[in-house]
CSV table of C-alpha atoms and ligand atoms in Angstrom, one decimal:
chain,number,residue,atom,x,y,z
A,204,MET,CA,-27.0,-36.1,44.7
A,205,THR,CA,-29.2,-34.2,42.2
A,206,GLY,CA,-32.9,-34.6,41.7
A,207,LEU,CA,-34.4,-36.5,38.8
A,208,GLY,CA,-34.2,-34.0,35.9
A,209,GLN,CA,-37.3,-32.6,34.2
A,210,ARG,CA,-35.9,-33.6,30.8
A,211,GLY,CA,-34.5,-37.1,30.2
A,212,ARG,CA,-30.9,-37.7,29.1
A,213,SER,CA,-29.7,-39.5,26.0
A,214,VAL,CA,-28.8,-43.2,26.1
A,215,ASP,CA,-25.1,-42.3,25.6
A,216,GLU,CA,-25.2,-39.7,28.4
A,217,VAL,CA,-26.9,-42.1,30.8
A,218,MET,CA,-24.4,-44.9,30.1
A,219,ALA,CA,-21.4,-42.5,30.5
A,220,ALA,CA,-22.8,-41.4,33.8
A,221,LEU,CA,-23.3,-45.0,35.0
A,222,ALA,CA,-19.7,-45.9,33.9
A,223,GLU,CA,-18.4,-43.0,35.9
A,224,LYS,CA,-20.4,-44.2,39.0
A,225,ARG,CA,-18.6,-47.5,38.9
A,226,THR,CA,-15.1,-46.0,39.4
A,227,ASN,CA,-14.8,-47.0,43.1
A,228,ASP,CA,-16.5,-50.4,42.8
A,229,VAL,CA,-14.5,-53.5,43.6
A,230,LYS,CA,-12.5,-54.7,40.6
A,231,TRP,CA,-13.9,-58.2,40.5
A,232,ALA,CA,-13.0,-58.8,36.9
A,233,ASP,CA,-9.3,-58.6,37.8
A,234,GLY,CA,-9.8,-61.5,40.4
A,235,ARG,CA,-9.1,-59.1,43.3
A,236,ALA,CA,-12.3,-59.7,45.2
A,237,PHE,CA,-12.7,-62.8,47.3
A,238,GLY,CA,-16.5,-63.1,47.1
A,239,MET,CA,-19.6,-61.4,45.8
A,240,VAL,CA,-19.0,-62.0,42.1
A,241,TYR,CA,-18.0,-65.4,40.7
A,242,ASP,CA,-16.4,-65.4,37.3
A,243,GLY,CA,-16.8,-68.6,35.2
A,244,GLY,CA,-14.8,-67.2,32.3
A,245,PRO,CA,-15.5,-65.5,28.9
A,246,SER,CA,-17.8,-68.0,27.4
A,247,VAL,CA,-19.9,-68.2,30.6
A,248,HIS,CA,-20.2,-64.4,30.5
A,249,GLU,CA,-21.2,-64.6,26.9
A,250,VAL,CA,-24.0,-67.1,27.3
A,251,ALA,CA,-25.3,-65.3,30.4
A,252,GLU,CA,-25.3,-61.9,28.7
A,253,LYS,CA,-27.1,-63.3,25.7
A,254,ALA,CA,-29.7,-65.1,27.8
A,255,ALA,CA,-30.1,-61.9,29.9
A,256,ALA,CA,-30.8,-59.8,26.8
A,257,LEU,CA,-33.4,-62.3,25.7
A,258,TYR,CA,-35.2,-62.4,29.0
A,259,LEU,CA,-34.6,-58.9,30.3
A,260,HIS,CA,-38.3,-58.0,30.2
A,261,GLU,CA,-40.1,-61.3,30.8
A,262,ASN,CA,-42.1,-61.9,34.0
A,263,ALA,CA,-42.4,-65.3,35.6
A,264,LEU,CA,-45.3,-64.1,37.8
A,265,ASN,CA,-47.5,-66.2,35.6
A,266,VAL,CA,-45.8,-69.1,33.9
A,267,LYS,CA,-49.0,-69.7,31.9
A,268,ALA,CA,-48.1,-66.5,30.0
A,269,PHE,CA,-44.5,-67.5,29.8
A,270,PRO,CA,-44.4,-71.3,29.6
A,271,SER,CA,-40.7,-71.2,28.7
A,272,LEU,CA,-40.0,-69.8,32.2
A,273,GLY,CA,-42.0,-72.6,33.8
A,274,ALA,CA,-39.9,-75.1,31.9
A,275,ILE,CA,-36.7,-73.3,32.7
A,276,GLN,CA,-37.6,-73.5,36.4
A,277,SER,CA,-38.5,-77.2,36.3
A,278,GLU,CA,-35.3,-78.1,34.5
A,279,VAL,CA,-32.9,-76.1,36.7
A,280,VAL,CA,-34.6,-77.6,39.8
A,281,ARG,CA,-34.4,-81.1,38.4
A,282,TRP,CA,-30.8,-80.8,37.4
A,283,THR,CA,-29.9,-79.5,40.8
A,284,ALA,CA,-31.9,-82.2,42.6
A,285,ASP,CA,-30.0,-84.9,40.6
A,286,LEU,CA,-26.7,-83.4,41.6
A,287,LEU,CA,-27.8,-83.5,45.3
A,288,HIS,CA,-29.0,-87.2,45.1
A,289,GLY,CA,-32.6,-86.0,45.2
A,290,PRO,CA,-35.2,-88.8,44.9
A,291,GLU,CA,-37.7,-88.9,42.0
A,292,SER,CA,-40.2,-87.1,44.3
A,293,ALA,CA,-37.8,-84.2,45.0
A,294,SER,CA,-39.3,-80.9,43.9
A,295,GLY,CA,-38.6,-77.2,44.4
A,296,PHE,CA,-38.6,-73.7,42.9
A,297,LEU,CA,-36.1,-71.1,41.7
A,298,THR,CA,-35.8,-68.1,44.0
A,299,SER,CA,-33.9,-64.8,43.9
A,300,GLY,CA,-31.1,-66.0,46.1
A,301,GLY,CA,-30.0,-68.0,49.1
A,302,THR,CA,-31.8,-65.7,51.5
A,303,GLU,CA,-35.1,-66.3,49.8
A,304,SER,CA,-34.5,-70.0,49.6
A,305,ILE,CA,-33.8,-70.1,53.3
A,306,LEU,CA,-36.9,-68.0,54.1
A,307,CYS,CA,-39.0,-70.5,52.1
A,308,ALA,CA,-37.5,-73.4,54.0
A,309,VAL,CA,-38.2,-71.7,57.4
A,310,LYS,CA,-41.8,-70.9,56.4
A,311,ALA,CA,-42.3,-74.5,55.1
A,312,ALA,CA,-41.1,-75.9,58.4
A,313,ARG,CA,-43.4,-73.7,60.4
A,314,GLU,CA,-46.4,-74.6,58.2
A,315,ARG,CA,-45.7,-78.3,58.4
A,316,GLY,CA,-45.4,-78.2,62.2
A,317,ARG,CA,-48.7,-76.4,62.4
A,318,ALA,CA,-50.5,-78.8,59.9
A,319,GLU,CA,-49.1,-82.1,61.0
A,320,ARG,CA,-48.4,-81.6,64.7
A,321,GLY,CA,-50.6,-78.7,65.7
A,322,ILE,CA,-47.7,-76.5,66.8
A,323,THR,CA,-48.6,-72.9,67.4
A,324,GLU,CA,-45.3,-71.8,69.0
A,325,PRO,CA,-42.7,-73.1,66.6
A,326,GLU,CA,-39.0,-73.3,67.4
A,327,MET,CA,-35.9,-73.9,65.4
A,328,ILE,CA,-32.3,-74.9,66.2
A,329,VAL,CA,-29.2,-73.5,64.5
A,330,SER,CA,-25.4,-73.1,65.2
A,331,ASP,CA,-23.8,-69.8,65.7
A,332,THR,CA,-22.1,-70.4,62.3
A,333,THR,CA,-25.5,-70.8,60.5
A,334,HIS,CA,-26.2,-68.0,58.1
A,335,ALA,CA,-27.9,-64.9,59.3
A,336,ALA,CA,-30.8,-65.4,56.9
A,337,PHE,CA,-32.2,-68.1,59.3
A,338,HIS,CA,-32.4,-65.4,61.9
A,339,LYS,CA,-34.2,-63.2,59.4
A,340,GLY,CA,-36.6,-66.1,58.8
A,341,ALA,CA,-37.3,-66.6,62.5
A,342,HIS,CA,-37.9,-62.9,62.8
A,343,LEU,CA,-40.2,-62.6,59.8
A,344,PHE,CA,-42.2,-65.8,60.5
A,345,GLY,CA,-42.4,-65.7,64.3
A,346,LEU,CA,-40.3,-68.7,65.2
A,347,GLU,CA,-38.3,-68.9,68.4
A,348,LEU,CA,-34.6,-69.6,67.5
A,349,HIS,CA,-32.1,-71.5,69.6
A,350,LYS,CA,-28.5,-70.5,68.6
A,351,VAL,CA,-25.9,-73.0,69.8
A,352,PRO,CA,-22.1,-72.2,70.1
A,353,SER,CA,-20.1,-74.2,67.6
A,354,LYS,CA,-17.2,-76.5,68.5
A,355,HIS,CA,-13.5,-75.6,68.4
A,356,ASP,CA,-13.3,-76.7,64.8
A,357,PHE,CA,-16.3,-74.4,64.0
A,358,THR,CA,-18.6,-77.2,63.1
A,359,ALA,CA,-22.0,-77.3,64.7
A,360,ASP,CA,-22.1,-78.8,68.2
A,361,VAL,CA,-24.7,-81.5,67.5
A,362,ASP,CA,-25.1,-82.7,71.1
A,363,ALA,CA,-25.7,-79.2,72.3
A,364,MET,CA,-28.3,-78.7,69.5
A,365,ALA,CA,-30.0,-81.9,70.5
A,366,ALA,CA,-30.5,-80.5,74.1
A,367,HIS,CA,-32.8,-77.8,72.7
A,368,VAL,CA,-35.2,-80.3,71.0
A,369,ASN,CA,-38.8,-80.2,72.4
A,370,LYS,CA,-42.3,-80.7,71.2
A,371,ASN,CA,-42.3,-77.4,69.4
A,372,THR,CA,-39.2,-78.0,67.3
A,373,VAL,CA,-40.1,-77.7,63.6
A,374,LEU,CA,-36.6,-77.1,62.1
A,375,VAL,CA,-33.0,-78.2,62.7
A,376,VAL,CA,-30.4,-76.6,60.4
A,377,GLY,CA,-27.0,-77.8,59.2
A,378,SER,CA,-24.6,-76.2,56.7
A,379,ALA,CA,-22.5,-77.7,53.9
A,380,PRO,CA,-20.3,-75.8,54.3
A,381,GLN,CA,-21.1,-73.0,56.7
A,382,TYR,CA,-20.1,-69.5,55.5
A,383,PRO,CA,-17.8,-68.0,58.2
A,384,GLN,CA,-15.0,-70.7,58.2
A,385,GLY,CA,-16.1,-72.9,55.4
A,386,VAL,CA,-16.3,-76.2,57.3
A,387,VAL,CA,-19.1,-78.8,56.8
A,388,ASP,CA,-21.4,-79.7,59.7
A,389,ASP,CA,-22.1,-83.3,60.7
A,390,ILE,CA,-25.2,-83.5,58.6
A,391,PRO,CA,-26.1,-87.2,59.3
A,392,ALA,CA,-26.1,-86.4,63.0
A,393,ILE,CA,-28.1,-83.2,62.6
A,394,ALA,CA,-30.6,-85.0,60.4
A,395,ALA,CA,-30.9,-87.7,63.1
A,396,ILE,CA,-32.0,-85.0,65.6
A,397,ALA,CA,-34.6,-83.8,63.2
A,398,VAL,CA,-36.0,-87.4,62.7
A,399,GLU,CA,-36.1,-87.9,66.4
A,400,ALA,CA,-38.0,-84.5,66.8
A,401,GLY,CA,-40.3,-85.2,63.9
A,402,SER,CA,-39.2,-81.9,62.4
A,403,ASN,CA,-37.7,-80.7,59.1
A,404,CYS,CA,-34.0,-80.7,58.6
A,405,HIS,CA,-32.7,-78.1,56.2
A,406,VAL,CA,-29.2,-78.3,54.8
A,407,ASP,CA,-27.9,-74.8,53.8
A,408,ALA,CA,-25.8,-75.6,50.7
A,409,CYS,CA,-26.0,-72.1,49.3
A,410,MET,CA,-22.2,-72.2,49.1
A,411,GLY,CA,-21.6,-75.9,48.7
A,412,GLY,CA,-24.4,-77.0,46.4
A,413,PHE,CA,-22.5,-76.3,43.2
A,414,VAL,CA,-19.1,-77.3,44.7
A,415,LEU,CA,-19.4,-80.5,46.8
A,416,PRO,CA,-20.9,-82.7,44.1
A,417,PHE,CA,-18.1,-81.8,41.7
A,418,ALA,CA,-15.4,-82.0,44.4
A,419,GLU,CA,-16.6,-85.6,44.9
A,420,MET,CA,-16.3,-86.3,41.2
A,421,LEU,CA,-12.7,-85.0,41.4
A,422,GLY,CA,-12.0,-87.6,44.0
A,423,ARG,CA,-11.9,-85.3,47.0
A,424,GLU,CA,-13.3,-86.6,50.2
A,425,VAL,CA,-16.8,-85.3,50.7
A,426,PRO,CA,-18.8,-86.5,53.8
A,427,PRO,CA,-22.4,-87.4,53.3
A,428,TRP,CA,-24.5,-84.2,53.4
A,429,ASP,CA,-27.4,-84.2,50.9
A,430,PHE,CA,-30.7,-86.0,50.1
A,431,SER,CA,-28.7,-89.3,50.3
A,432,ILE,CA,-29.4,-88.8,54.1
A,433,GLU,CA,-32.9,-89.9,54.8
A,434,GLY,CA,-33.8,-87.2,57.4
A,435,VAL,CA,-32.8,-84.2,55.2
A,436,THR,CA,-36.1,-82.6,54.1
A,437,SER,CA,-34.9,-79.5,52.3
A,438,ILE,CA,-31.7,-78.0,50.7
A,439,SER,CA,-30.8,-74.6,49.4
A,440,ALA,CA,-28.2,-74.3,46.6
A,441,ASP,CA,-27.2,-71.0,45.0
A,442,VAL,CA,-26.7,-71.0,41.2
A,443,HIS,CA,-25.6,-67.4,41.5
A,444,LYS,CA,-22.6,-68.3,43.7
A,445,LEU,CA,-20.4,-71.2,42.5
A,446,GLY,CA,-23.0,-72.1,39.9
A,447,TYR,CA,-21.4,-69.1,38.1
A,448,SER,CA,-24.8,-67.6,37.1
A,449,PRO,CA,-25.4,-63.8,37.5
A,450,LYS,CA,-27.1,-62.7,40.7
A,451,GLY,CA,-30.7,-63.5,41.3
A,452,ALA,CA,-30.9,-67.3,41.1
A,453,SER,CA,-31.0,-70.0,43.8
A,454,VAL,CA,-32.8,-73.3,44.1
A,455,ILE,CA,-34.9,-74.4,47.1
A,456,LEU,CA,-35.5,-78.2,47.1
A,457,HIS,CA,-37.8,-80.3,49.2
A,458,ARG,CA,-37.6,-84.1,49.4
A,459,THR,CA,-41.2,-84.5,48.2
A,460,LYS,CA,-43.9,-82.4,46.6
A,461,GLU,CA,-46.0,-82.8,49.8
A,462,LEU,CA,-43.3,-81.1,51.8
A,463,ARG,CA,-43.0,-78.4,49.1
A,464,ARG,CA,-46.7,-77.7,49.5
A,465,TYR,CA,-46.0,-76.1,52.9
A,466,GLN,CA,-43.8,-73.5,51.2
A,467,THR,CA,-46.3,-72.1,48.7
A,468,PHE,CA,-49.1,-69.6,49.3
A,469,VAL,CA,-52.4,-69.7,47.6
A,470,PHE,CA,-55.3,-67.2,47.9
A,471,GLU,CA,-58.5,-67.8,45.9
A,472,ASP,CA,-60.7,-65.0,47.3
A,473,TRP,CA,-59.3,-61.9,45.6
A,474,LEU,CA,-61.1,-59.8,43.1
A,475,GLY,CA,-57.9,-59.9,41.0
A,476,GLY,CA,-58.2,-63.6,40.6
A,477,PHE,CA,-56.5,-66.8,41.7
A,478,TYR,CA,-53.2,-66.1,43.4
A,479,ALA,CA,-50.6,-68.9,43.7
A,480,SER,CA,-47.1,-67.9,44.8
A,481,PRO,CA,-44.2,-70.3,44.8
A,482,ASN,CA,-41.8,-68.1,46.8
A,483,MET,CA,-41.6,-64.7,48.4
A,484,GLN,CA,-41.9,-62.7,45.1
A,485,GLY,CA,-44.8,-61.3,43.1
A,486,SER,CA,-43.6,-60.1,39.7
A,487,ARG,CA,-40.5,-62.1,39.1
A,488,SER,CA,-37.8,-61.3,36.6
A,489,GLY,CA,-37.2,-64.0,34.0
A,490,LEU,CA,-33.6,-62.7,33.5
A,491,PRO,CA,-31.8,-64.6,36.3
A,492,MET,CA,-33.8,-67.7,35.7
A,493,ALA,CA,-32.9,-67.8,32.0
A,494,CYS,CA,-29.3,-67.0,32.9
A,495,ALA,CA,-29.1,-69.9,35.4
A,496,TRP,CA,-30.5,-72.3,32.8
A,497,ALA,CA,-28.1,-71.0,30.1
A,498,VAL,CA,-25.0,-71.1,32.3
A,499,MET,CA,-25.8,-74.7,33.5
A,500,GLN,CA,-26.5,-75.9,30.0
A,501,HIS,CA,-23.3,-74.3,28.7
A,502,LEU,CA,-21.1,-75.7,31.4
A,503,GLY,CA,-22.5,-79.1,31.8
A,504,ILE,CA,-21.1,-81.5,34.4
A,505,ASP,CA,-17.6,-81.4,32.8
A,506,GLY,CA,-17.5,-77.6,32.9
A,507,TYR,CA,-18.4,-77.5,36.5
A,508,VAL,CA,-15.8,-80.1,37.4
A,509,ASP,CA,-13.1,-78.0,35.6
A,510,LEU,CA,-14.2,-74.8,37.4
A,511,THR,CA,-14.3,-76.7,40.7
A,512,ARG,CA,-10.8,-78.1,40.1
A,513,THR,CA,-9.3,-74.6,39.6
A,514,THR,CA,-11.3,-73.2,42.5
A,515,LEU,CA,-10.1,-75.8,44.9
A,516,GLU,CA,-6.5,-75.5,43.7
A,517,ASN,CA,-6.7,-71.7,44.2
A,518,ALA,CA,-8.1,-72.2,47.7
A,519,ASP,CA,-5.5,-74.9,48.7
A,520,LYS,CA,-2.7,-72.6,47.4
A,521,MET,CA,-4.1,-69.7,49.4
A,522,ARG,CA,-4.4,-71.7,52.6
A,523,ALA,CA,-0.8,-73.1,52.2
A,524,GLY,CA,0.5,-69.6,51.6
A,525,ILE,CA,-1.3,-68.1,54.6
A,526,GLU,CA,0.1,-70.9,56.9
A,527,SER,CA,3.6,-70.2,55.6
A,528,ILE,CA,3.5,-66.6,56.7
A,529,GLU,CA,4.4,-66.0,60.4
A,530,GLY,CA,1.7,-64.4,62.5
A,531,ILE,CA,-1.4,-65.5,60.5
A,532,THR,CA,-3.4,-68.7,60.2
A,533,VAL,CA,-6.5,-70.3,58.7
A,534,LEU,CA,-9.4,-70.9,61.1
A,535,GLY,CA,-10.7,-74.4,61.4
A,536,ASP,CA,-9.9,-77.0,58.8
A,537,PRO,CA,-11.8,-76.0,55.7
A,538,THR,CA,-11.1,-78.2,52.6
A,539,TYR,CA,-13.3,-76.5,50.0
A,540,HIS,CA,-13.5,-72.9,48.7
A,541,LEU,CA,-13.9,-70.8,51.8
A,542,VAL,CA,-11.0,-69.4,53.9
A,543,ALA,CA,-11.1,-67.4,57.1
A,544,MET,CA,-7.7,-65.8,57.9
A,545,SER,CA,-7.0,-64.7,61.5
A,546,SER,CA,-4.0,-63.8,63.6
A,547,ASP,CA,-2.0,-66.8,64.9
A,548,PRO,CA,-3.2,-67.2,68.6
A,549,ASP,CA,0.2,-68.6,69.5
A,550,GLU,CA,2.1,-65.4,68.6
A,551,ASP,CA,3.3,-63.1,71.4
A,552,HIS,CA,2.5,-60.0,69.3
A,553,PRO,CA,-0.6,-60.9,67.3
A,554,ILE,CA,-1.3,-59.3,63.9
A,555,ASP,CA,-4.4,-57.1,63.8
A,556,VAL,CA,-6.1,-58.8,60.9
A,557,PHE,CA,-8.5,-55.8,60.4
A,558,ALA,CA,-5.4,-53.6,60.0
A,559,LEU,CA,-4.1,-56.3,57.6
A,560,GLY,CA,-7.3,-56.1,55.6
A,561,GLU,CA,-6.9,-52.3,55.3
A,562,ALA,CA,-3.3,-52.8,54.1
A,563,LEU,CA,-4.5,-55.3,51.5
A,564,GLU,CA,-7.2,-53.0,50.4
A,565,ARG,CA,-4.7,-50.3,49.8
A,566,ARG,CA,-3.0,-52.8,47.5
A,567,GLY,CA,-6.3,-53.4,45.7
A,568,TRP,CA,-7.4,-56.7,47.3
A,569,PHE,CA,-10.8,-56.9,48.9
A,570,HIS,CA,-11.9,-59.2,51.8
A,571,ASP,CA,-15.0,-59.1,54.0
A,572,ARG,CA,-14.2,-58.6,57.7
A,573,GLN,CA,-15.9,-60.9,60.2
A,574,GLY,CA,-15.8,-62.2,63.8
A,575,PRO,CA,-15.5,-63.3,66.5
A,576,PRO,CA,-12.8,-64.2,66.1
A,577,ASP,CA,-11.5,-61.2,64.0
A,578,SER,CA,-10.9,-62.6,60.6
A,579,LEU,CA,-10.8,-61.8,56.9
A,580,HIS,CA,-13.1,-63.9,54.8
A,581,SER,CA,-12.5,-65.3,51.3
A,582,THR,CA,-14.9,-67.0,49.0
A,583,VAL,CA,-12.3,-68.4,46.5
A,584,SER,CA,-13.6,-69.2,43.1
A,585,ASN,CA,-12.4,-69.5,39.5
A,586,SER,CA,-12.4,-65.7,39.5
A,587,ASN,CA,-9.1,-65.8,41.4
A,588,THR,CA,-7.3,-68.1,39.0
A,589,GLY,CA,-3.8,-66.8,38.1
A,590,VAL,CA,-3.7,-64.2,40.8
A,591,ILE,CA,-3.0,-66.2,44.0
A,592,ASP,CA,0.8,-65.9,43.8
A,593,GLU,CA,0.5,-62.1,43.4
A,594,TYR,CA,-2.0,-62.1,46.3
A,595,LEU,CA,0.3,-64.0,48.6
A,596,GLY,CA,3.1,-61.6,47.8
A,597,ALA,CA,0.8,-58.7,48.7
A,598,LEU,CA,-0.2,-60.6,51.8
A,599,ALA,CA,3.3,-61.1,53.0
A,600,ALA,CA,4.2,-57.5,52.4
A,601,SER,CA,1.0,-56.3,54.2
A,602,VAL,CA,1.7,-58.5,57.2
A,603,ASP,CA,5.2,-57.0,57.5
A,604,GLU,CA,3.7,-53.5,57.2
A,605,VAL,CA,1.1,-54.0,60.0
A,606,ARG,CA,3.2,-55.8,62.6
A,607,GLY,CA,2.7,-54.0,65.8
A,608,MET,CA,-0.1,-51.8,64.3
A,609,THR,CA,-3.8,-51.7,65.1
A,610,THR,CA,-6.7,-50.0,63.4
A,611,GLU,CA,-9.5,-48.2,65.2
A,612,ASP,CA,-12.2,-49.6,63.0
A,613,ARG,CA,-13.5,-52.8,64.5
A,614,SER,CA,-16.6,-53.0,62.3
A,615,THR,CA,-17.4,-56.1,60.3
A,616,ASN,CA,-19.2,-55.9,57.0
A,617,TYR,CA,-20.9,-58.9,55.5
A,618,ALA,CA,-23.9,-56.9,54.3
A,619,THR,CA,-24.7,-53.2,54.6
A,620,LEU,CA,-27.8,-51.0,54.3
A,621,GLU,CA,-27.1,-48.0,52.1
B,82,PLP,C1,-24.5,-66.7,50.5
B,82,PLP,C2,-25.1,-67.6,51.6
B,82,PLP,C3,-26.4,-67.5,52.0
B,82,PLP,C4,-27.3,-66.3,51.5
B,82,PLP,O1,-27.5,-66.3,50.1
B,82,PLP,P1,-27.8,-64.9,49.3
B,82,PLP,O2,-27.8,-65.4,47.9
B,82,PLP,O3,-26.6,-64.0,49.6
B,82,PLP,O4,-29.1,-64.4,49.8
B,82,PLP,C5,-26.9,-68.4,52.9
B,82,PLP,N1,-26.1,-69.4,53.3
B,82,PLP,C6,-24.8,-69.5,53.0
B,82,PLP,C7,-24.0,-70.6,53.6
B,82,PLP,C8,-24.3,-68.6,52.1
B,82,PLP,O5,-23.0,-68.7,51.8
């Protein structure tokens, strides 16, 4: 690494250096990454890139200065609420991503417990499959968290969660679907616990928010999971995942504006002036907000239904292919776009799936590693259209290659520091 030069470099030089830096990055554009970048196709790229260029410099810190960003936020939030059976009263904000939406939900639950029930030592209840961002929220906002082992099918163990309810419970969480194995929790039962406790119920639909509504339109079986369930008080849905917008856009929704009030922060006693903050950010790029708006407008319901159809076909094909290869299997019974592949527990000589992941990587296919149990994770999307057959060929060859082999490296890698 060299220091920042005294003299600047030309635009061309800078761009050439950046292009060079990207050499070892995952080749998502070839459909060889199962996660992280979701590719809605050429026209979705085009509309996002044009919106990005238009809003690259704008700041949504103060929507009085940029009323267009205020309108963009309201519209994306309303469209998302409509998709998730939100009542007329539903309201929310755009955030930078699923993590920020979840932090907002945890903070709102804590504030509501304090304001309405006088709770000074707030507690929340999650499954061991619930996203790590809820642990981050508990850590940041000082909540005690109860993490309950999931059932054999990897859905949340609702009875075991109910056993942790007490007078300090401010939040109960369900996922639709959860990330690790892609199965949907029993949201009606989880919401019922929250109603009983008098607490918030958050549904983490960061992954499913822009899949389940369209899967239902395609005639797939989708269990009730959204605002159609009375006890659900907030939902997070990521436009920057299967909403096919570039990174930096998620929606946090609350059932009513009164519930949303517990999320916001207002400070009126600063020499800099009135400070009202919808989420965790201060200065706030207009770019991802405008991209989310543009991509949703461009796709419309029909566009999302088409992308969901190809996504689910890709995932179904991948699951069937995995099950047809001796020695590996799919964990749980996921029916949407997430797949966790592990060694078949019934085998005498189990495959080391981390060694398998390395063999696949050598062939140019990238999965996240997770566990327990050791597994390779795929977020399947439209990005992978047209490559699944080739992938399954590489998978079969890789399984043969690693039979009887193990790798030293047992690390998992959902997110990394530097
Ligand atoms: C991706 C994801 C999150 C976190 O969202 P980020 O946008 O990565 O911050 C939370 N929950 C689930 C289920 C997710 O898949």
